Amino acid sequence: MDNKLEKVVSLCKRRGFIFPGSEIYGGLRGTWDYGPLGAEFKFNLKEAWWDYMVQDKENVFGVSAAIFMNPKVWEASGHTQAFTDPLVECKTCHERIRADQEEEIKLHEESHKLKKEKFEWTEPKKFNLLVEAKLGVVEGDKTTVYLRGEITQGVHVNFKNVLDSMHPKIPFGIAQIGKAFRNEITPGNFTYRSREFEQMELQTYVRPDEKEAMAVFELMKENRMKWYTDLGMSRNKLRFREHASDERAHYARAAWDIEYETPFGWKECEGIHHRGDWDLSRHSKFSGQDLSYFDPETKEHFIPWVIETSGGVDRALLFFLLDAYHENEDEKRIVLKLHPKLAPYKAAVFPLLKNKPELVEKARTIYRNLKESFNIAWDDRGNIGKRYFSQDEIGTPYCITVDFQTLEDGTVTVRDRDTMKQERINEKEVLSFIKKLV
Ligand code: GAP
């Protein structure tokens, strides 16, 4: 299918998933606003992550830390230093390379030439990804702070608070979902590279032992891949990729990405990183606080190591959209085959005819009952066929139609988005039918 990305972008705008940020003012590069269906989809995605990564687990705790943090946090974490390299970025594939690494630049250009692709570099820039903000009311006396470049540090600075309040036994995890901000040189590919985006992360604290750390690392890779495929993402469009040593972030001792095959190439969706004791040691040093863990079994104090998994909410959402987008030429319909857990609406309810009050009243009753448990769409415009196609395009798994037979025997038609098959079930079973699927 040609131009799949453009088609998805257009669907997102047309049907209220994602709009360009500040659009009526001409937009703001690298920012996106989620519309009614996109906000619902994003909420479902984050809920599915939180359920799987936090609530289903016995030893994982959630936090929601402030976005503004003491600027010393970013000195300790290494971000104020480690992101100030002079970089050039390839305008074709957005790979960034340090401007002084001539050999690597040459190799990169060769790889494009081989594929008969053009390449062009941005001007070198001394470049820090952190976004600055000014905090305070008195002009001239404002403090420069950073909008967080990763949500991770909000977890590590609360390590001691979680230890003292929850008394977890190692190994344990602290999770967070929230916004991060980066001064990306070239935002692009729709929401793929944005300047404001959301991350979902789990930091697992383990004993400082390579074997134990790598066992958690491997388990995390497996778990995270399973999460995407359990929610319907095609396994053959997903792969693992190990970072080369010169590609790893300053904090990482090992790093693997989960990548998705997009129309613009294999792209990072999530990173699994072995951060060693980098974060806690540095925060301990910079804050002067003891951030060690006391193991009551071995009576030892130590700084735990961290295995992190860090996924992008917006990237996952975009990849789920790309994966779910299907065009059916024969039936002339567009279908978003989203997992029911992710779909913005779990079902749509229609009266067969808009001008028959007894049908409308019955359908409204079913709609209101279902709406107490799920997000449900109502549609009484146009003919039934058009309503089906309209719901297919936004990924609604089931359409429930109230017709004249409903008034006689209490059954409704349930039509499946993917197979287009219809069956009649009793109106009293509709709620449990949808519950089972979601
Ligand atoms: N705490 C580790 C960390 O932040 P990262 O690889 O820089 O690691 C993790 O980012 C994830 O955040 C990425 O895999 C991606 O899904 C998402 N992400 C990073 N930069 C992004 C951007 N500019 N726009 C959208 N998502 C982004």
Short mmCIF file of C-alpha atoms and ligand atoms in Angstrom, two decimals:
data_model
loop_
_atom_site.label_atom_id
_atom_site.label_comp_id
_atom_site.label_asym_id
_atom_site.label_seq_id
_atom_site.Cartn_x
_atom_site.Cartn_y
_atom_site.Cartn_z
CA MET A 1 0.00 0.00 0.00
CA ASP A 2 1.51 3.33 -1.08
CA ASN A 3 1.81 6.28 1.25
CA LYS A 4 0.52 4.45 4.28
CA LEU A 5 1.91 7.09 6.61
CA GLU A 6 0.14 9.89 4.70
CA LYS A 7 -3.09 7.91 4.78
CA VAL A 8 -2.83 7.41 8.52
CA VAL A 9 -2.02 11.11 9.05
CA SER A 10 -5.04 12.06 6.99
CA LEU A 11 -7.32 9.63 8.85
CA CYS A 12 -6.06 10.98 12.16
CA LYS A 13 -6.98 14.54 11.20
CA ARG A 14 -10.28 13.66 9.51
CA ARG A 15 -11.57 11.45 12.30
CA GLY A 16 -10.28 13.33 15.34
CA PHE A 17 -7.28 11.26 16.45
CA ILE A 18 -4.34 13.66 16.10
CA PHE A 19 -4.10 17.30 14.97
CA PRO A 20 -1.04 19.50 14.40
CA GLY A 21 -0.31 21.45 17.61
CA SER A 22 -1.63 25.07 17.73
CA GLU A 23 -2.95 24.59 14.21
CA ILE A 24 -5.02 27.78 13.96
CA TYR A 25 -1.84 29.81 14.57
CA GLY A 26 0.08 27.99 11.87
CA GLY A 27 1.26 25.22 14.21
CA LEU A 28 4.38 24.71 16.32
CA ARG A 29 6.91 22.28 14.87
CA GLY A 30 7.25 18.98 16.72
CA THR A 31 4.02 19.32 18.72
CA TRP A 32 0.78 17.40 18.26
CA ASP A 33 -2.65 17.58 19.87
CA TYR A 34 -4.72 14.46 20.43
CA GLY A 35 -8.38 14.88 19.50
CA PRO A 36 -11.41 13.12 21.01
CA LEU A 37 -10.57 9.68 19.59
CA GLY A 38 -6.81 10.04 19.95
CA ALA A 39 -7.08 11.05 23.61
CA GLU A 40 -9.27 8.00 24.27
CA PHE A 41 -6.86 5.71 22.39
CA LYS A 42 -3.86 7.15 24.27
CA PHE A 43 -5.62 6.71 27.60
CA ASN A 44 -6.38 3.05 26.73
CA LEU A 45 -2.78 2.45 25.69
CA LYS A 46 -1.40 3.88 28.92
CA GLU A 47 -3.95 1.94 30.96
CA ALA A 48 -2.96 -1.30 29.20
CA TRP A 49 0.70 -0.57 29.99
CA TRP A 50 -0.02 0.33 33.64
CA ASP A 51 -2.17 -2.79 34.13
CA TYR A 52 0.50 -5.07 32.66
CA MET A 53 3.61 -3.43 34.10
CA VAL A 54 2.41 -2.20 37.50
CA GLN A 55 -0.93 -3.45 38.76
CA ASP A 56 -0.43 -7.08 37.68
CA LYS A 57 2.94 -7.21 39.45
CA GLU A 58 3.57 -7.67 43.16
CA ASN A 59 6.76 -5.67 43.48
CA VAL A 60 6.26 -2.72 41.17
CA PHE A 61 5.22 0.69 42.47
CA GLY A 62 4.03 3.67 40.46
CA VAL A 63 4.99 7.32 40.90
CA SER A 64 4.01 10.52 39.19
CA ALA A 65 6.82 13.01 39.65
CA ALA A 66 6.97 16.75 38.86
CA ILE A 67 8.13 17.83 35.44
CA PHE A 68 10.05 20.80 36.85
CA MET A 69 13.01 19.51 38.82
CA ASN A 70 15.90 21.11 40.63
CA PRO A 71 18.45 21.86 37.87
CA LYS A 72 21.09 19.92 39.83
CA VAL A 73 19.19 16.74 38.88
CA TRP A 74 20.28 17.21 35.27
CA GLU A 75 23.89 17.87 36.24
CA ALA A 76 23.90 14.69 38.28
CA SER A 77 22.23 12.64 35.56
CA GLY A 78 24.81 13.84 33.03
CA HIS A 79 22.25 15.38 30.69
CA THR A 80 23.57 18.95 30.83
CA GLN A 81 26.95 17.64 29.69
CA ALA A 82 26.27 14.59 27.59
CA PHE A 83 23.91 16.26 25.15
CA THR A 84 26.17 19.14 24.10
CA ASP A 85 28.04 17.54 21.22
CA PRO A 86 28.26 19.29 17.86
CA LEU A 87 25.96 17.16 15.75
CA VAL A 88 24.96 16.91 12.14
CA GLU A 89 21.79 15.11 11.18
CA CYS A 90 21.11 13.22 7.97
CA LYS A 91 17.96 14.79 6.50
CA THR A 92 16.99 11.48 4.85
CA CYS A 93 17.01 9.04 7.77
CA HIS A 94 17.50 11.46 10.71
CA GLU A 95 20.53 9.66 12.02
CA ARG A 96 22.72 12.04 13.99
CA ILE A 97 26.47 11.86 13.94
CA ARG A 98 29.05 13.95 15.73
CA ALA A 99 30.32 16.51 13.28
CA ASP A 100 33.96 15.61 13.99
CA GLN A 101 33.53 11.91 13.15
CA GLU A 102 34.47 12.09 9.50
CA GLU A 103 34.88 8.36 9.00
CA GLU A 104 31.38 7.65 10.29
CA ILE A 105 29.89 10.41 8.17
CA LYS A 106 31.54 8.91 5.07
CA LEU A 107 30.27 5.43 5.89
CA HIS A 108 26.79 6.78 6.40
CA GLU A 109 26.83 8.55 3.04
CA GLU A 110 28.04 5.34 1.37
CA SER A 111 25.09 3.41 2.78
CA HIS A 112 22.65 5.88 1.19
CA LYS A 113 24.55 5.90 -2.10
CA LEU A 114 24.33 2.10 -2.25
CA LYS A 115 20.55 2.30 -1.92
CA LYS A 116 20.51 5.10 -4.50
CA GLU A 117 19.08 7.43 -1.89
CA LYS A 118 20.01 11.08 -1.65
CA PHE A 119 21.52 12.47 1.50
CA GLU A 120 22.02 15.92 2.90
CA TRP A 121 23.37 17.00 6.26
CA THR A 122 22.11 19.73 8.54
CA GLU A 123 24.67 22.35 9.58
CA PRO A 124 26.68 21.25 12.65
CA LYS A 125 25.21 22.57 15.84
CA LYS A 126 26.44 22.61 19.42
CA PHE A 127 23.48 20.99 20.70
CA ASN A 128 21.73 20.26 23.94
CA LEU A 129 18.47 18.36 23.86
CA LEU A 130 17.23 19.76 27.16
CA VAL A 131 14.48 22.39 26.88
CA GLU A 132 14.95 25.37 29.18
CA ALA A 133 12.22 27.19 31.07
CA LYS A 134 12.26 30.17 33.44
CA LEU A 135 10.61 29.73 36.82
CA GLY A 136 9.77 32.55 39.24
CA VAL A 137 7.79 35.81 39.27
CA VAL A 138 10.39 38.54 39.66
CA GLU A 139 11.94 39.61 36.37
CA GLY A 140 15.71 39.27 36.52
CA ASP A 141 15.46 36.88 39.43
CA LYS A 142 14.05 33.89 37.61
CA THR A 143 15.64 30.47 37.85
CA THR A 144 16.48 28.56 34.71
CA VAL A 145 15.10 25.05 34.94
CA TYR A 146 14.79 22.26 32.38
CA LEU A 147 11.69 20.49 31.21
CA ARG A 148 12.61 16.89 31.80
CA GLY A 149 14.45 15.27 28.91
CA GLU A 150 13.50 11.80 30.16
CA ILE A 151 10.99 10.87 32.85
CA THR A 152 13.55 8.54 34.47
CA GLN A 153 15.10 11.03 36.85
CA GLY A 154 11.78 11.68 38.60
CA VAL A 155 11.89 8.02 39.61
CA HIS A 156 15.52 7.89 40.76
CA VAL A 157 15.27 11.03 42.91
CA ASN A 158 12.35 9.35 44.70
CA PHE A 159 14.17 6.05 45.23
CA LYS A 160 14.69 6.76 48.96
CA ASN A 161 11.09 7.97 49.41
CA VAL A 162 9.75 4.75 47.91
CA LEU A 163 12.15 2.66 50.04
CA ASP A 164 11.07 4.45 53.22
CA SER A 165 7.34 4.42 52.48
CA MET A 166 6.84 1.02 50.80
CA HIS A 167 9.76 -1.07 52.17
CA PRO A 168 10.19 -3.06 48.94
CA LYS A 169 12.38 -6.14 48.76
CA ILE A 170 14.99 -6.17 46.03
CA PRO A 171 14.50 -6.80 43.09
CA PHE A 172 11.65 -4.30 42.73
CA GLY A 173 10.46 -1.77 40.21
CA ILE A 174 9.29 1.84 40.09
CA ALA A 175 7.19 2.84 37.11
CA GLN A 176 6.07 6.12 35.67
CA ILE A 177 4.20 7.47 32.66
CA GLY A 178 4.54 11.11 31.72
CA LYS A 179 5.65 13.85 29.40
CA ALA A 180 9.23 14.42 28.30
CA PHE A 181 10.61 17.27 26.21
CA ARG A 182 13.53 17.41 23.80
CA ASN A 183 14.88 20.08 21.48
CA GLU A 184 15.00 17.70 18.53
CA ILE A 185 16.86 19.18 15.54
CA THR A 186 14.51 17.70 12.98
CA PRO A 187 11.18 16.55 14.34
CA GLY A 188 9.35 14.51 11.73
CA ASN A 189 7.53 11.45 10.47
CA PHE A 190 4.31 12.63 12.09
CA THR A 191 4.48 12.05 15.87
CA TYR A 192 7.51 9.73 15.57
CA ARG A 193 10.02 12.40 16.51
CA SER A 194 8.33 15.17 18.48
CA ARG A 195 9.63 17.84 20.81
CA GLU A 196 6.99 17.05 23.42
CA PHE A 197 6.05 13.41 23.90
CA GLU A 198 5.12 10.87 26.54
CA GLN A 199 7.18 8.02 27.89
CA MET A 200 6.21 4.92 29.86
CA GLU A 201 9.07 3.53 31.90
CA LEU A 202 9.89 0.89 34.44
CA GLN A 203 13.12 1.12 36.42
CA THR A 204 13.93 -2.25 38.01
CA TYR A 205 16.38 -2.11 40.90
CA VAL A 206 18.52 -5.24 41.19
CA ARG A 207 21.52 -6.39 43.21
CA PRO A 208 24.85 -5.19 41.73
CA ASP A 209 25.49 -8.53 40.10
CA GLU A 210 25.98 -8.93 36.35
CA LYS A 211 24.28 -12.33 36.18
CA GLU A 212 21.19 -11.19 38.06
CA ALA A 213 21.05 -7.92 36.13
CA MET A 214 21.28 -9.65 32.75
CA ALA A 215 18.61 -12.20 33.74
CA VAL A 216 16.23 -9.30 34.50
CA PHE A 217 17.34 -7.61 31.28
CA GLU A 218 16.48 -10.68 29.18
CA LEU A 219 13.16 -11.15 30.95
CA MET A 220 12.31 -7.50 30.34
CA LYS A 221 13.04 -7.83 26.62
CA GLU A 222 10.73 -10.83 26.40
CA ASN A 223 7.98 -9.20 28.46
CA ARG A 224 8.00 -6.02 26.50
CA MET A 225 7.82 -7.80 23.14
CA LYS A 226 4.89 -9.82 24.49
CA TRP A 227 3.04 -6.67 25.48
CA TYR A 228 3.05 -5.37 21.91
CA THR A 229 2.05 -8.69 20.35
CA ASP A 230 -0.63 -9.42 22.98
CA LEU A 231 -2.19 -6.12 21.94
CA GLY A 232 -2.25 -7.27 18.33
CA MET A 233 0.92 -5.76 16.82
CA SER A 234 2.29 -8.01 14.06
CA ARG A 235 5.30 -9.99 15.33
CA ASN A 236 6.90 -9.99 11.86
CA LYS A 237 6.96 -6.19 11.93
CA LEU A 238 8.80 -6.13 15.25
CA ARG A 239 12.42 -6.93 15.97
CA PHE A 240 15.13 -6.46 18.57
CA ARG A 241 18.25 -4.49 17.76
CA GLU A 242 21.32 -4.22 19.95
CA HIS A 243 23.04 -0.85 20.22
CA ALA A 244 26.68 -0.72 19.25
CA SER A 245 28.92 0.51 22.07
CA ASP A 246 29.41 3.95 20.49
CA GLU A 247 25.67 4.34 19.99
CA ARG A 248 24.66 3.81 23.62
CA ALA A 249 23.50 6.69 25.81
CA HIS A 250 25.98 7.94 28.40
CA TYR A 251 24.29 5.98 31.20
CA ALA A 252 23.92 2.63 29.40
CA ARG A 253 26.16 -0.43 29.82
CA ALA A 254 23.94 -2.47 27.47
CA ALA A 255 21.03 -1.36 25.29
CA TRP A 256 18.56 -3.10 23.00
CA ASP A 257 15.73 -1.50 21.09
CA ILE A 258 12.42 -2.95 20.09
CA GLU A 259 11.91 -1.68 16.56
CA TYR A 260 8.87 -1.59 14.29
CA GLU A 261 9.01 -1.72 10.49
CA THR A 262 7.33 1.53 9.48
CA PRO A 263 6.84 2.86 5.93
CA PHE A 264 9.92 5.01 6.72
CA GLY A 265 12.10 2.04 7.79
CA TRP A 266 12.80 0.07 10.96
CA LYS A 267 12.36 2.52 13.81
CA GLU A 268 12.87 2.48 17.56
CA CYS A 269 9.75 1.97 19.61
CA GLU A 270 11.22 1.19 23.01
CA GLY A 271 14.65 0.91 24.60
CA ILE A 272 15.76 -1.60 27.24
CA HIS A 273 18.84 -0.33 29.05
CA HIS A 274 21.25 -1.63 31.66
CA ARG A 275 22.00 1.60 33.54
CA GLY A 276 24.22 -0.01 36.19
CA ASP A 277 24.57 2.20 39.28
CA TRP A 278 24.93 5.36 37.17
CA ASP A 279 21.82 7.18 38.37
CA LEU A 280 21.79 6.35 42.07
CA SER A 281 25.55 6.83 42.51
CA ARG A 282 25.47 10.20 40.78
CA HIS A 283 22.41 11.41 42.70
CA SER A 284 23.99 10.18 45.92
CA LYS A 285 27.15 12.15 45.14
CA PHE A 286 25.42 15.33 43.97
CA SER A 287 22.75 15.44 46.70
CA GLY A 288 24.91 14.18 49.55
CA GLN A 289 22.14 11.70 50.44
CA ASP A 290 22.65 8.02 51.13
CA LEU A 291 20.83 6.21 48.33
CA SER A 292 21.95 2.72 49.20
CA TYR A 293 19.69 -0.25 49.84
CA PHE A 294 20.02 -2.33 53.00
CA ASP A 295 19.47 -6.01 52.41
CA PRO A 296 18.07 -7.47 55.65
CA GLU A 297 18.98 -11.00 54.54
CA THR A 298 22.67 -10.47 53.83
CA LYS A 299 22.98 -7.40 56.13
CA GLU A 300 24.71 -5.56 53.27
CA HIS A 301 24.35 -1.95 52.11
CA PHE A 302 24.75 -1.41 48.38
CA ILE A 303 23.76 0.89 45.53
CA PRO A 304 21.41 -1.17 43.36
CA TRP A 305 21.80 -1.42 39.61
CA VAL A 306 19.01 -0.42 37.30
CA ILE A 307 17.46 -2.25 34.36
CA GLU A 308 15.21 0.17 32.54
CA THR A 309 12.59 -0.24 29.88
CA SER A 310 11.56 3.01 28.26
CA GLY A 311 8.81 3.16 25.66
CA GLY A 312 7.28 6.11 23.85
CA VAL A 313 3.51 6.40 24.24
CA ASP A 314 3.16 8.42 21.04
CA ARG A 315 5.44 6.08 19.08
CA ALA A 316 3.60 2.98 20.27
CA LEU A 317 0.32 4.66 19.36
CA LEU A 318 1.59 5.56 15.89
CA PHE A 319 2.91 2.03 15.32
CA PHE A 320 -0.36 0.46 16.51
CA LEU A 321 -2.17 2.75 14.06
CA LEU A 322 0.13 1.83 11.15
CA ASP A 323 -0.19 -1.85 11.99
CA ALA A 324 -3.97 -1.71 12.29
CA TYR A 325 -4.59 0.29 9.11
CA HIS A 326 -6.10 -1.84 6.35
CA GLU A 327 -7.65 -0.85 3.07
CA ASN A 328 -10.00 -3.32 1.50
CA GLU A 329 -10.26 -2.59 -2.21
CA ASP A 330 -13.18 -5.00 -2.87
CA GLU A 331 -15.34 -3.67 -0.12
CA LYS A 332 -14.02 -0.12 -0.56
CA ARG A 333 -13.57 0.28 3.12
CA ILE A 334 -10.81 1.38 5.47
CA VAL A 335 -10.54 -0.68 8.64
CA LEU A 336 -8.49 0.02 11.74
CA LYS A 337 -8.04 -3.44 13.20
CA LEU A 338 -7.21 -2.20 16.68
CA HIS A 339 -7.28 -4.54 19.65
CA PRO A 340 -10.59 -3.97 21.50
CA LYS A 341 -8.60 -2.85 24.57
CA LEU A 342 -7.06 -0.02 22.56
CA ALA A 343 -10.02 0.95 20.38
CA PRO A 344 -11.45 4.39 21.31
CA TYR A 345 -15.01 3.02 21.21
CA LYS A 346 -15.70 -0.56 22.25
CA ALA A 347 -18.98 -0.64 20.32
CA ALA A 348 -21.42 1.60 18.47
CA VAL A 349 -25.18 1.47 18.90
CA PHE A 350 -27.59 2.37 16.07
CA PRO A 351 -31.34 2.48 15.67
CA LEU A 352 -32.08 1.01 12.23
CA LEU A 353 -34.17 4.07 11.37
CA LYS A 354 -33.80 7.51 12.85
CA ASN A 355 -37.47 8.45 12.33
CA LYS A 356 -39.00 5.55 14.28
CA PRO A 357 -39.23 6.74 17.91
CA GLU A 358 -39.74 3.21 19.30
CA LEU A 359 -36.44 2.05 17.70
CA VAL A 360 -34.58 5.18 18.83
CA GLU A 361 -35.88 4.85 22.39
CA LYS A 362 -34.85 1.19 22.63
CA ALA A 363 -31.42 1.90 21.12
CA ARG A 364 -30.90 4.85 23.51
CA THR A 365 -31.62 2.58 26.49
CA ILE A 366 -29.06 -0.01 25.32
CA TYR A 367 -26.56 2.76 24.55
CA ARG A 368 -26.93 4.36 27.99
CA ASN A 369 -26.60 1.02 29.79
CA LEU A 370 -23.42 0.11 27.91
CA LYS A 371 -22.00 3.60 28.36
CA GLU A 372 -21.96 3.11 32.13
CA SER A 373 -19.19 0.54 31.60
CA PHE A 374 -17.47 1.51 28.32
CA ASN A 375 -16.91 4.28 25.84
CA ILE A 376 -19.67 3.64 23.31
CA ALA A 377 -20.52 5.51 20.11
CA TRP A 378 -24.00 6.55 19.02
CA ASP A 379 -24.83 7.01 15.37
CA ASP A 380 -28.18 7.53 13.68
CA ARG A 381 -27.00 9.38 10.55
CA GLY A 382 -27.25 8.06 6.98
CA ASN A 383 -27.83 4.45 6.12
CA ILE A 384 -26.59 1.44 8.08
CA GLY A 385 -23.84 0.62 5.56
CA LYS A 386 -22.33 4.09 5.89
CA ARG A 387 -22.46 3.87 9.67
CA TYR A 388 -20.61 0.52 9.60
CA PHE A 389 -17.88 1.94 7.35
CA SER A 390 -17.58 5.01 9.50
CA GLN A 391 -17.04 2.88 12.64
CA ASP A 392 -14.62 0.52 10.82
CA GLU A 393 -12.42 3.47 9.98
CA ILE A 394 -12.01 4.42 13.65
CA GLY A 395 -11.55 0.84 14.84
CA THR A 396 -14.84 0.22 16.67
CA PRO A 397 -14.87 -3.59 17.10
CA TYR A 398 -18.68 -4.07 17.19
CA CYS A 399 -21.78 -2.36 15.88
CA ILE A 400 -25.09 -3.10 17.57
CA THR A 401 -28.23 -2.40 15.61
CA VAL A 402 -31.71 -2.16 17.05
CA ASP A 403 -34.34 -3.10 14.45
CA PHE A 404 -37.99 -4.12 14.36
CA GLN A 405 -37.17 -7.67 15.46
CA THR A 406 -35.63 -6.19 18.64
CA LEU A 407 -39.05 -4.85 19.59
CA GLU A 408 -40.57 -8.32 19.15
CA ASP A 409 -38.00 -10.70 20.65
CA GLY A 410 -35.38 -8.51 22.42
CA THR A 411 -32.51 -9.53 20.12
CA VAL A 412 -30.11 -7.10 18.45
CA THR A 413 -27.69 -7.48 15.53
CA VAL A 414 -24.02 -7.51 16.45
CA ARG A 415 -21.71 -6.92 13.51
CA ASP A 416 -17.99 -7.75 13.74
CA ARG A 417 -15.59 -5.11 12.35
CA ASP A 418 -13.00 -7.55 10.98
CA THR A 419 -15.15 -10.34 9.56
CA MET A 420 -18.22 -8.16 8.85
CA LYS A 421 -20.26 -11.14 10.05
CA GLN A 422 -23.51 -10.44 11.85
CA GLU A 423 -25.21 -12.43 14.57
CA ARG A 424 -28.27 -11.86 16.69
CA ILE A 425 -27.91 -11.92 20.44
CA ASN A 426 -30.26 -11.02 23.25
CA GLU A 427 -29.99 -7.40 24.29
CA LYS A 428 -29.36 -8.56 27.88
CA GLU A 429 -26.19 -10.38 26.75
CA VAL A 430 -24.61 -7.42 24.99
CA LEU A 431 -22.83 -6.07 28.08
CA SER A 432 -21.20 -9.41 28.99
CA PHE A 433 -20.38 -10.01 25.29
CA ILE A 434 -18.34 -6.80 25.14
CA LYS A 435 -16.85 -7.30 28.61
CA LYS A 436 -15.43 -10.65 27.51
CA LEU A 437 -13.65 -9.05 24.57
CA VAL A 438 -12.24 -6.07 26.41
N1 GAP B 1 15.04 6.93 29.95
C1 GAP B 1 15.64 6.43 28.77
C2 GAP B 1 15.26 7.17 27.57
O1 GAP B 1 14.66 8.22 27.63
P1 GAP B 1 15.40 7.07 24.97
O2 GAP B 1 15.79 5.93 24.07
O3 GAP B 1 16.06 8.38 24.75
O4 GAP B 1 15.65 6.54 26.44
C3 GAP B 1 12.97 6.21 25.22
O5 GAP B 1 13.84 7.26 24.89
C4 GAP B 1 11.78 6.18 24.29
O6 GAP B 1 11.13 7.46 24.27
C5 GAP B 1 12.13 5.89 22.84
O7 GAP B 1 12.25 4.51 22.60
C6 GAP B 1 10.94 6.49 22.12
O8 GAP B 1 9.86 5.58 22.10
C7 GAP B 1 10.56 7.68 22.99
N2 GAP B 1 11.11 8.91 22.41
C8 GAP B 1 12.35 9.38 22.54
N3 GAP B 1 12.49 10.53 21.87
C9 GAP B 1 11.31 10.79 21.29
C10 GAP B 1 10.80 11.85 20.46
N4 GAP B 1 11.55 12.87 20.13
N5 GAP B 1 9.51 11.79 20.05
C11 GAP B 1 8.72 10.76 20.42
N6 GAP B 1 9.14 9.74 21.19
C12 GAP B 1 10.41 9.76 21.63
#
